[in-house]
Coordinates of C-alpha atoms in Angstrom, one line a residue:
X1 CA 147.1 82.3 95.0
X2 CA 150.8 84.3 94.2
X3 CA 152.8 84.5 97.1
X4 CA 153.0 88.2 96.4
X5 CA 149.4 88.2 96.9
X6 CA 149.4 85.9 100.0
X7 CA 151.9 88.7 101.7
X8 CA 149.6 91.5 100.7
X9 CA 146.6 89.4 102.0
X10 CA 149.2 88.7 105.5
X11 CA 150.0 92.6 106.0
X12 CA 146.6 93.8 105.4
X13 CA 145.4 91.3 108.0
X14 CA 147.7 92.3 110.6
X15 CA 146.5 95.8 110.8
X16 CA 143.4 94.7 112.0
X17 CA 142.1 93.3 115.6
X18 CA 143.0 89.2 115.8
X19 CA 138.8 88.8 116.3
X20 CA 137.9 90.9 113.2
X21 CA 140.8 88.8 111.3
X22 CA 139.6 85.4 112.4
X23 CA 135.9 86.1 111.2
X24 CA 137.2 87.7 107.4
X25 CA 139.5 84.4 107.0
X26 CA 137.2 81.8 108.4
X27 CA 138.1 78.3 106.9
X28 CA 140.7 80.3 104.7
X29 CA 143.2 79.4 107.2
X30 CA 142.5 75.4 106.9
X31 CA 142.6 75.3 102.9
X32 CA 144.9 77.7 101.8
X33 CA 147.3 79.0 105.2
X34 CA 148.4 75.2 105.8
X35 CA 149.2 74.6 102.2
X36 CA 151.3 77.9 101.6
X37 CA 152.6 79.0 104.9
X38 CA 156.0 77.4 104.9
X39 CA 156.5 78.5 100.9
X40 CA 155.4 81.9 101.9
X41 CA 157.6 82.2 104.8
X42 CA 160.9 80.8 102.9
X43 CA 160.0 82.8 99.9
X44 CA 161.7 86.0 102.1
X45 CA 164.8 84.0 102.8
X46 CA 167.2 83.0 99.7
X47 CA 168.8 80.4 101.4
X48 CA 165.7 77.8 101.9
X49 CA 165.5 76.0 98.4
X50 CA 162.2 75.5 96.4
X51 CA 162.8 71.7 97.2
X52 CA 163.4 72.5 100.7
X53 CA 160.2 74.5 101.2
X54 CA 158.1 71.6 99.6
X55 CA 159.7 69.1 101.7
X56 CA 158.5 71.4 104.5
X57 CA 154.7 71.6 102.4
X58 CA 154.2 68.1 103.1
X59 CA 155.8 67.8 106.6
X60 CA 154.1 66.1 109.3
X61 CA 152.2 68.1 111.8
X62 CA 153.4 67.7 115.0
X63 CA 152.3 64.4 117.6
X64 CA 150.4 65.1 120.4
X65 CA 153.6 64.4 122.2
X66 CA 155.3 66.7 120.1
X67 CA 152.3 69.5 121.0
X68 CA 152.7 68.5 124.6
X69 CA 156.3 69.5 124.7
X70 CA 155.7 72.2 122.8
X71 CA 152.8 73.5 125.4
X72 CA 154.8 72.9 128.2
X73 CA 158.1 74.4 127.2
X74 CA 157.7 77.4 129.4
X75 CA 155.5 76.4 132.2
X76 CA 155.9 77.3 135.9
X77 CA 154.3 75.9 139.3
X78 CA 155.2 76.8 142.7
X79 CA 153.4 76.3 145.9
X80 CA 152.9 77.7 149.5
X81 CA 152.7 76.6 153.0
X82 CA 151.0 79.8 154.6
X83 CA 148.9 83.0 153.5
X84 CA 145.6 82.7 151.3
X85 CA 147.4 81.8 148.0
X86 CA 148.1 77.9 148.0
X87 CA 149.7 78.0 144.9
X88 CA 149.8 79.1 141.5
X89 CA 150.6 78.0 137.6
X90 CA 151.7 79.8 134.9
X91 CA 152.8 79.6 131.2
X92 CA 153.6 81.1 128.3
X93 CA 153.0 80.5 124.7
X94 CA 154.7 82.7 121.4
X95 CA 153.3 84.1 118.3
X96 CA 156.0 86.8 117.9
X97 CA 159.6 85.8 117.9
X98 CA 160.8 86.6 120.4
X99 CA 157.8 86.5 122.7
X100 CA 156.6 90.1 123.6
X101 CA 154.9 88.9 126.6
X102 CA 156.1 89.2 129.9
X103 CA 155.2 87.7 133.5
X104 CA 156.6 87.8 137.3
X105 CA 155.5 86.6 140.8
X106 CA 157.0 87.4 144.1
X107 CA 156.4 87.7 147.9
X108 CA 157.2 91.3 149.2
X109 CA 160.6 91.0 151.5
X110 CA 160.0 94.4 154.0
X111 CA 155.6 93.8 154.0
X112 CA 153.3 91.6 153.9
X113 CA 152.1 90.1 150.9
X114 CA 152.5 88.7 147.8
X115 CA 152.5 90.5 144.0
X116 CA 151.5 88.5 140.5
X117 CA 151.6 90.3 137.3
X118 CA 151.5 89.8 133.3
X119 CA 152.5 92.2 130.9
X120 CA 151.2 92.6 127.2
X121 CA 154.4 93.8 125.1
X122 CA 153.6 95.6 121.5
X123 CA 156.1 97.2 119.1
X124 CA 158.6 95.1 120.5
X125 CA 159.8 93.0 124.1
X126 CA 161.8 95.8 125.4
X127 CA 159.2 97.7 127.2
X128 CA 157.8 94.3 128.6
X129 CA 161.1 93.1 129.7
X130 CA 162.0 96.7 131.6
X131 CA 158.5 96.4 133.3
X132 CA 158.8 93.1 134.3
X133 CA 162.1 93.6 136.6
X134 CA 161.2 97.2 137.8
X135 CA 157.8 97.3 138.6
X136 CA 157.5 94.8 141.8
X137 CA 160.1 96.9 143.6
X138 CA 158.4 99.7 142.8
X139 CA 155.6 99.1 144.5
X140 CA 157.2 97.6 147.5
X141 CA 158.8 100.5 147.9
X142 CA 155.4 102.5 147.9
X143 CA 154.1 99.9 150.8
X144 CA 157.3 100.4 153.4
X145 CA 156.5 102.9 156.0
X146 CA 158.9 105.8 155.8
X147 CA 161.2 104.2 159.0
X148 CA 162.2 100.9 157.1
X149 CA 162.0 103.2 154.0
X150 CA 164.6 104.9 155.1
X151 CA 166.3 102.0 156.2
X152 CA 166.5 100.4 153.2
X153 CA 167.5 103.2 151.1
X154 CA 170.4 103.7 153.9
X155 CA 171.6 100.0 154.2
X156 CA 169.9 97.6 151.9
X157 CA 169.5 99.1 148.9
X158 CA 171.7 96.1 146.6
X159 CA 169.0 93.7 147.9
X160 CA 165.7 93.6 145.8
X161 CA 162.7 94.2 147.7
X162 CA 160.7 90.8 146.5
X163 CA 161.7 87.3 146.1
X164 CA 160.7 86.5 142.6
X165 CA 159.9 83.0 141.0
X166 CA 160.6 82.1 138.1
X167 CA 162.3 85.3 136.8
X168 CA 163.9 84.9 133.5
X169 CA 164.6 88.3 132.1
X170 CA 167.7 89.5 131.7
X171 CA 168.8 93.5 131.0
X172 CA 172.2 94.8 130.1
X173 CA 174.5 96.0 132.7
X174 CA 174.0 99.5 131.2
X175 CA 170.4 99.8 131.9
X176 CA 170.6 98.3 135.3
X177 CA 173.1 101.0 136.4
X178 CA 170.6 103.6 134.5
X179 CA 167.5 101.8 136.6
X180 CA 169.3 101.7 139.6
X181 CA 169.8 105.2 140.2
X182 CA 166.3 106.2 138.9
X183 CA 165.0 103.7 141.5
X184 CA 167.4 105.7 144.4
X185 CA 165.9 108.9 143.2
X186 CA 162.6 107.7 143.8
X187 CA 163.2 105.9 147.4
X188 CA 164.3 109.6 147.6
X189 CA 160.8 111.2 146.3
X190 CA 159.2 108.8 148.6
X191 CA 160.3 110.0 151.5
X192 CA 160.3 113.5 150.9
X193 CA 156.5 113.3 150.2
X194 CA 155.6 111.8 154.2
X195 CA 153.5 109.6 153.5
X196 CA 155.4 106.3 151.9
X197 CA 153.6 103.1 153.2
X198 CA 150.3 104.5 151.8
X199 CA 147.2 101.9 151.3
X200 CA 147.9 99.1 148.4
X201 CA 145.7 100.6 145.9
X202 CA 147.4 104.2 146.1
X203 CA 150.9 102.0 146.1
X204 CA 150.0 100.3 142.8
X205 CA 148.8 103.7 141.0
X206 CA 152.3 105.6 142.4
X207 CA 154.2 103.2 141.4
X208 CA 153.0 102.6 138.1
X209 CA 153.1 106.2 137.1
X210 CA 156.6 106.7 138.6
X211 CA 157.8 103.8 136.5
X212 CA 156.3 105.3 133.3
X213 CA 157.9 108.6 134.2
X214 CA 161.2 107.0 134.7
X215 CA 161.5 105.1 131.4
X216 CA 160.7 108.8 129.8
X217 CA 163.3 110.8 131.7
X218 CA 165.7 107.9 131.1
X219 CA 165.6 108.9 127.1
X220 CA 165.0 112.2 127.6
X221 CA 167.3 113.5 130.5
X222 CA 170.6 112.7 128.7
X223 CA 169.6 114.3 125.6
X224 CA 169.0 117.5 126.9
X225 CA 172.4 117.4 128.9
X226 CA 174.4 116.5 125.7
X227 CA 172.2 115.8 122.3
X228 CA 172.9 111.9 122.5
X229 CA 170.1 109.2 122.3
X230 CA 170.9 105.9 124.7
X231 CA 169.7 103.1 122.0
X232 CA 168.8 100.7 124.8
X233 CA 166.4 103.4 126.6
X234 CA 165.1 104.5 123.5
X235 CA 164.3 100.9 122.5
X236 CA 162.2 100.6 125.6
X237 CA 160.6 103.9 124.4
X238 CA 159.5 103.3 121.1
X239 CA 157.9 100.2 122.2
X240 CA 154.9 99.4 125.1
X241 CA 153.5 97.5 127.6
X242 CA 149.8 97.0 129.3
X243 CA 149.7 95.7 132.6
X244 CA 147.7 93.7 134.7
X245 CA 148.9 93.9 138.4
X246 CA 147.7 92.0 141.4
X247 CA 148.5 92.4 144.8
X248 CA 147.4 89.5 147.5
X249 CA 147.8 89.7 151.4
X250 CA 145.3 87.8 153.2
X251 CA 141.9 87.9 152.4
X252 CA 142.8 91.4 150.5
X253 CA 142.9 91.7 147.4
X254 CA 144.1 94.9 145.1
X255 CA 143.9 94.4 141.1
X256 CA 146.2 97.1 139.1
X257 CA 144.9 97.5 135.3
X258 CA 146.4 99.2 132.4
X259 CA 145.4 98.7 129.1
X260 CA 143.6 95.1 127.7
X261 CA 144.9 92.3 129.8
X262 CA 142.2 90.7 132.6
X263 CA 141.6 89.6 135.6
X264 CA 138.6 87.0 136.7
X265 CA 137.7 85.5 140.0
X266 CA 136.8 81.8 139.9
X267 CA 133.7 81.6 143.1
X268 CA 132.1 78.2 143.3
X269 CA 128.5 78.7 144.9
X270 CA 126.9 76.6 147.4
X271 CA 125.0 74.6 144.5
X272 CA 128.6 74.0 142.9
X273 CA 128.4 76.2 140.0
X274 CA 131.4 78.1 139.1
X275 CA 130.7 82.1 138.5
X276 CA 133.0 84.1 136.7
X277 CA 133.5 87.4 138.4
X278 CA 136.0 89.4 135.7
X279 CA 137.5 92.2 137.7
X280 CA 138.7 94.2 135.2
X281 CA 137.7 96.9 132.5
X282 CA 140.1 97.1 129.4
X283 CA 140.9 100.0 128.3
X284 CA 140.1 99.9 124.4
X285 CA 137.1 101.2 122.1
X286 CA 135.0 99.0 123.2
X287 CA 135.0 100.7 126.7
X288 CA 132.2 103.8 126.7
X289 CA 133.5 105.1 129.5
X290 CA 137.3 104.9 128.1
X291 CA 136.0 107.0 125.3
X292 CA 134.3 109.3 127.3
X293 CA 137.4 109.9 129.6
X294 CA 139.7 110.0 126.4
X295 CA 137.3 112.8 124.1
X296 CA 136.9 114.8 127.6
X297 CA 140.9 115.4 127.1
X298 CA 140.7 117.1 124.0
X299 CA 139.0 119.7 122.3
X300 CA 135.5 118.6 120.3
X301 CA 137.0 118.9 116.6
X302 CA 139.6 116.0 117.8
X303 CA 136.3 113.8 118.0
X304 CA 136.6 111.9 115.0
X305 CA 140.2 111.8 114.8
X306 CA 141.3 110.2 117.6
X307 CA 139.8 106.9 117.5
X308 CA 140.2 105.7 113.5
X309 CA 140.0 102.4 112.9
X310 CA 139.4 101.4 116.1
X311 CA 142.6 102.5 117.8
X312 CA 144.2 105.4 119.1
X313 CA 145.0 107.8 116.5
X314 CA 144.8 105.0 114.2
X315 CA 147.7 102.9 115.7
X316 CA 147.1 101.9 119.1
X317 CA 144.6 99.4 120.1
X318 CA 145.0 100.0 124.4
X319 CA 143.8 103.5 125.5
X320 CA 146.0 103.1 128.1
X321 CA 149.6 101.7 128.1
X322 CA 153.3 102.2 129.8
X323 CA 155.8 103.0 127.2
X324 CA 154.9 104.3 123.7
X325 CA 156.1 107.9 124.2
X326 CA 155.0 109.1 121.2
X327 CA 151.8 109.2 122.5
X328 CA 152.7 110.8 125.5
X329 CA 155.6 113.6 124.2
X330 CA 155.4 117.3 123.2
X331 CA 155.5 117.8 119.5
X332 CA 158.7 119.5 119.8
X333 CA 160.3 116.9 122.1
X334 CA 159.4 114.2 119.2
X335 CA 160.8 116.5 116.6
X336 CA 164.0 117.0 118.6
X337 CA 164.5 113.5 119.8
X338 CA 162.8 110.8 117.3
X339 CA 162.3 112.1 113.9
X340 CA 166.0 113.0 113.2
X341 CA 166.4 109.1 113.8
X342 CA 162.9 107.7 112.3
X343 CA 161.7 110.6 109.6
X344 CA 158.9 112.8 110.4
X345 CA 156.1 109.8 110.1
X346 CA 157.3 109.1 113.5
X347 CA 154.7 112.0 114.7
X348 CA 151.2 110.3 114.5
X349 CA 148.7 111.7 112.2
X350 CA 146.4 114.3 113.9
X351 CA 148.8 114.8 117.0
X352 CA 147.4 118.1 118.2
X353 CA 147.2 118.1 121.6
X354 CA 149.3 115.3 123.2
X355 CA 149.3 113.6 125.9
X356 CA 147.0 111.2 124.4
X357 CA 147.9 108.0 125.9
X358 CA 148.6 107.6 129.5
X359 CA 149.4 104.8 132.0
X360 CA 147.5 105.7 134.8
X361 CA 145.8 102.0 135.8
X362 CA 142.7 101.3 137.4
X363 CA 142.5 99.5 140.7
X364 CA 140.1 97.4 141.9
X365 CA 139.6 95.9 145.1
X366 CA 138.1 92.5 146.2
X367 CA 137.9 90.7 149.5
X368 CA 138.5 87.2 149.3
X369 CA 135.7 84.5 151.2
X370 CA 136.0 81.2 150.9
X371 CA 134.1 80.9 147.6
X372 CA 136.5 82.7 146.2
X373 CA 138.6 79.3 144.5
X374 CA 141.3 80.7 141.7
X375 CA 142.2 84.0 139.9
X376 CA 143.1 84.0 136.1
X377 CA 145.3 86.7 135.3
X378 CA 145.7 86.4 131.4
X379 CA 147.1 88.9 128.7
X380 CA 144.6 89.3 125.8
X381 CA 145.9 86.2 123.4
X382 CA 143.8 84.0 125.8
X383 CA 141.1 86.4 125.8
X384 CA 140.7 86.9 122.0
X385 CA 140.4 82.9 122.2
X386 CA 137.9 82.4 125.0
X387 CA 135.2 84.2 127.2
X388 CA 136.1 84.9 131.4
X389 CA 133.2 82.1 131.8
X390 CA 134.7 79.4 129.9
X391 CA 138.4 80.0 131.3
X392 CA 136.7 79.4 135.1
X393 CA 134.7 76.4 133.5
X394 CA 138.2 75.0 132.0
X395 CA 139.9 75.7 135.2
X396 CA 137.0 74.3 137.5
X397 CA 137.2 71.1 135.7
X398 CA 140.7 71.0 136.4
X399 CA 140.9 71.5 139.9
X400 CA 138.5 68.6 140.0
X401 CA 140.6 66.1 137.6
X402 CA 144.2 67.1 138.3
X403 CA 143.6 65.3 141.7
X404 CA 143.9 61.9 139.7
X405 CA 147.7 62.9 139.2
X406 CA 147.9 62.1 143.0
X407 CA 148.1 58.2 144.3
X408 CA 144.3 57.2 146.0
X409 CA 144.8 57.4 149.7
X410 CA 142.3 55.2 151.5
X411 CA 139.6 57.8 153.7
X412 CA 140.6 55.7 156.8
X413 CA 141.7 52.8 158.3
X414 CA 140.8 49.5 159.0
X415 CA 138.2 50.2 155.5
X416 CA 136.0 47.2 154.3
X417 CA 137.3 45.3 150.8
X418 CA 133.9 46.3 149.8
X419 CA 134.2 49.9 150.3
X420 CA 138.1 49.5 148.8
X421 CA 136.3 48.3 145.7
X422 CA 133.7 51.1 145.5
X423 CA 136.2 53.7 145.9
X424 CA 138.4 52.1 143.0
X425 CA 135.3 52.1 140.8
X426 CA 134.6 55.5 141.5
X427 CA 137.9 56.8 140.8
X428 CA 138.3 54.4 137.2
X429 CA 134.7 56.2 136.5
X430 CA 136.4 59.8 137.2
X431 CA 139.4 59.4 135.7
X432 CA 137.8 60.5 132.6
X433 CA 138.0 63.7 133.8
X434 CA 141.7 63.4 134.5
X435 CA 142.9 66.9 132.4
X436 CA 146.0 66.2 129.8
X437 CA 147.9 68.9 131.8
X438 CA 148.9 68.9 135.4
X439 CA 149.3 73.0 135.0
X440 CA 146.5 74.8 134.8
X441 CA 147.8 77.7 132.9
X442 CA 149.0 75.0 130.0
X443 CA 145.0 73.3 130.1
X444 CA 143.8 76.7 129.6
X445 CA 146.4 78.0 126.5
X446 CA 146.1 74.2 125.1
X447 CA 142.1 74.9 124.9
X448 CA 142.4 78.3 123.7
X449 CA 144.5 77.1 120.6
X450 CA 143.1 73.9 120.1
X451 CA 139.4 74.0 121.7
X452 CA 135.9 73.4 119.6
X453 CA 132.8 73.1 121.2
X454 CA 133.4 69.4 121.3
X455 CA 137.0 69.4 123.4
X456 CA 140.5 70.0 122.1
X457 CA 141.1 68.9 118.0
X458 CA 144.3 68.2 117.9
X459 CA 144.4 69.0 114.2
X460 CA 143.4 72.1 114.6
X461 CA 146.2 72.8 117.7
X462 CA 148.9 70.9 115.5
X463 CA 148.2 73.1 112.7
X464 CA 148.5 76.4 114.7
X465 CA 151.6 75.3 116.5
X466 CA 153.2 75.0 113.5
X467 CA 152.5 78.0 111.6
X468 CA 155.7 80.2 110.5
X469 CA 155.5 83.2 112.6
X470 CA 154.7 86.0 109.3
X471 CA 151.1 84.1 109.3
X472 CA 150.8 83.2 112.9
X473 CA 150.2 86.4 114.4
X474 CA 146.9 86.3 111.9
X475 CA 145.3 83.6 114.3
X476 CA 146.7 84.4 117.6
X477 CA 148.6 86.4 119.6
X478 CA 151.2 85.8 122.2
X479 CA 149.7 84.2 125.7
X480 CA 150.6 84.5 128.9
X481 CA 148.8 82.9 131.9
X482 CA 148.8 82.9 135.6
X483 CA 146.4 81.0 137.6
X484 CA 146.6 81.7 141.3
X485 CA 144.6 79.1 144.0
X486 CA 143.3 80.2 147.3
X487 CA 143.9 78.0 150.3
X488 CA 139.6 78.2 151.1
X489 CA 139.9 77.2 155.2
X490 CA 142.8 79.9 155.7
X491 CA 139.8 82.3 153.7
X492 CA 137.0 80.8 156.3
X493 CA 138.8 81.2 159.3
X494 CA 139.3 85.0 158.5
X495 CA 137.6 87.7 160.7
X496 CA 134.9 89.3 158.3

């Protein structure tokens, strides 16, 4: 095979959904992708010599220690000492360079509570990124009652309104002055309206909406005052985020959903068999009811036009998303704004009647028992990789075998040498269970790359950690993991 026909093969592939794209290439990947990735990928770059890109032909795949660093690179744990969540993992794992994936965790400051979410980046990181520092405050603010509302907009307002783990991303001193007055406008809003400190689930929709709205008015607002386009806003613009959103105080909780990420409860039942309970809808074609809402919006003759190919006027796969204003803009304010910079192809085909994309999420509500072990909060890499029941199998297991990572503590004292013995039995007889991965988040990506039905093949995983990144976006996406523990006697003692 040419490399000019390997690239044509590689483009047409990414246009379509990574399921679809795994099922046309089938062992394609093993006998052809492995031989001509790294030739492929150097053939774009006039510095790598033909000698150099056999060299890398015939390079070792990585060692399962090599994998193992590579799995772990961006993992996160942190644990509690009060509340229903015990503690949580999370992790990260790139297709795209850089990673358009996002994540953040934090305890609300001014309420109770405690806020976990994973956002799905496309057409870029920007829109991610933004997401990821705004949104938690956002919906703090929407939880204060109006007094300490007011109190914070009046004396606090250079403190953040959550303590966040973990919390990498970093934005340019331009856009954090631009955020920060959007964000004082909307303490502002919030107040006005009389009724800040609404329930969670009205909190999460607000301030998801008001979020989206800002990142619009932040392109559009100065060019209507003087005809000049802020590059850094309009990056966040052009690209988009889905969101998954999860709020947790006490036995309470509140799941925000925009677009294809998931949720999925992990509930052990009394005959200790794990049930997945996904929480979630995504929003995509295969959603009836998605569809329904979406044709409602339009007039009939727009049927057949705006799902093609499986996505949103034939470009977006998420129904629902934050960013991507060129689903969401006036014709005119397109024509004004973007295609002087992009060309008149920025305007999607068949855009009649916009909005047609919006970021309005879906909440769900769940109260917690004691049954009620772990919550998987994943962006849709994992999910193209594995079904909601295996993930709570994988995690399950783990719960069970990462207690082997702890020295044995004898049951009591004064124990028999006989009983000693049996209990050291038991535990060599266990250890087989012991998981590779004290995270959770890292067992679950490390099975969704590498996993058969007969365990992990570390061929397989070595291979497709090691893919140059024009090919390895055909075979997964970028992954992003949380996995959130409940503390179950904090969940029994509370009041039903």
């Amino acid at each position: 095979m040419s490399y000019s026909n390997l690239n044509l093969l590689v483009n047409s592939c990414l246009k379509l959904d990574l399921g679809i794209r795994q099922k046309i290439l089938g062992n394609w990947c093993k006998d052809i992708i492995f031989g001509y990735a790294s030739t492929y990928y150097r053939s774009f770059h006039s510095s790598i010599t033909p000698d150099q890109a056999q060299k890398d032909i015939q390079a070792v795949p990585p060692t399962p220690q090599e994998v193992t660093v590579i799995l772990r690179k961006n993992e996160f744990s942190k644990e509690f000492t009060s509340g229903s969540v015990k503690s949580y993992d999370s992790n990260q794992l790139a297709s795209n360079i850089p990673i358009e994936d996002t994540r953040i965790e934090g305890v609300c400051k001014m309420t109770s509570g405690m806020l976990m979410g994973v956002f799905d980046g496309h057409g870029g990181p920007s829109c991610s990124k933004v997401i990821s520092k705004r949104l938690l405050n956002y919906i703090a603010a929407a939880l204060l009652p109006p007094d300490d509302l007011r109190k914070y907009l009046n004396e606090d307002l250079h403190q953040g309104l959550v303590e966040t783990f973990n919390d990498k991303v970093e934005l340019a001193e331009e856009l954090k002055v631009i955020h920060t007055n959007s964000f004082k406008q909307y303490l502002l809003d919030l107040l006005e309206e009389h009724n800040a400190g609404n329930d969670v689930g009205v909190s999460l929709e607000k301030a998801i909406l008001k979020l989206d709205s800002d990142m619009s008015n932040e392109v559009i607002e100065p060019f209507k005052k003087n005809g000049v386009v802020n590059t850094k806003t309009l990056s966040v613009a052009m690209s988009g985020a889905v969101a998954c959103v999860a709020h947790i105080d006490g036995p309470h909780l509140y799941i925000a959903n925009v677009g294809d990420c998931n949720a999925v409860l992990g509930t052990l039942t009394e005959d200790n068999e794990w049930i997945a309970k996904k929480i979630t809808k995504e929003h995509n074609f295969e959603n009836a009811s998605e569809l329904e809402r979406l044709y409602s919006e339009h007039p009939k003759e727009e049927t057949k036009t705006i799902i093609r190919r499986n996505r949103l006027l034939g470009d977006l796969a998420p129904l629902r998303s934050m960013g991507d204003y060129k689903f969401k803009w006036s014709v005119e304010t397109i024509s004004n704004l973007l295609v002087p910079l992009f060309g008149p192809t920025v305007i999607p085909q068949y855009y009649h009647t916009p909005p047609y994309l919006t970021a309005k999420p879906d909440v769900f509500y769940h109260r917690l028992t004691s049954k009620d072990k772990f919550l998987i909060i994943a962006s849709d890499g994992i999910w193209d990789m594995m079904t909601t029941v295996q993930s709570v199998k994988l995690v399950g297991e783990h719960m069970k075998g990462k207690v082997f990572f702890n020295p044995l503590k004898l049951p009591r004292k004064n124990i028999q040498l006989g009983d000693i013995n049996d209990l050291l039995l038991h535990r060599k007889e266990s250890l087989k269970s012991k998981p590779k991965d004290r995270n959770a988040a890292t067992h679950l990506i490390r099975h969704a790359v590498g996993g058969t039905e007969y365990g992990v093949d570390h061929s397989r995983l070595a291979h497709l950690l090691s893919l140059p990144q024009d090919v390895c976006r055909m075979f997964r996406d970028d992954m992003t993991v949380t996995v959130v523990y409940f503390d179950s006697e904090f969940l029994r003692q509370c009041p039903s």
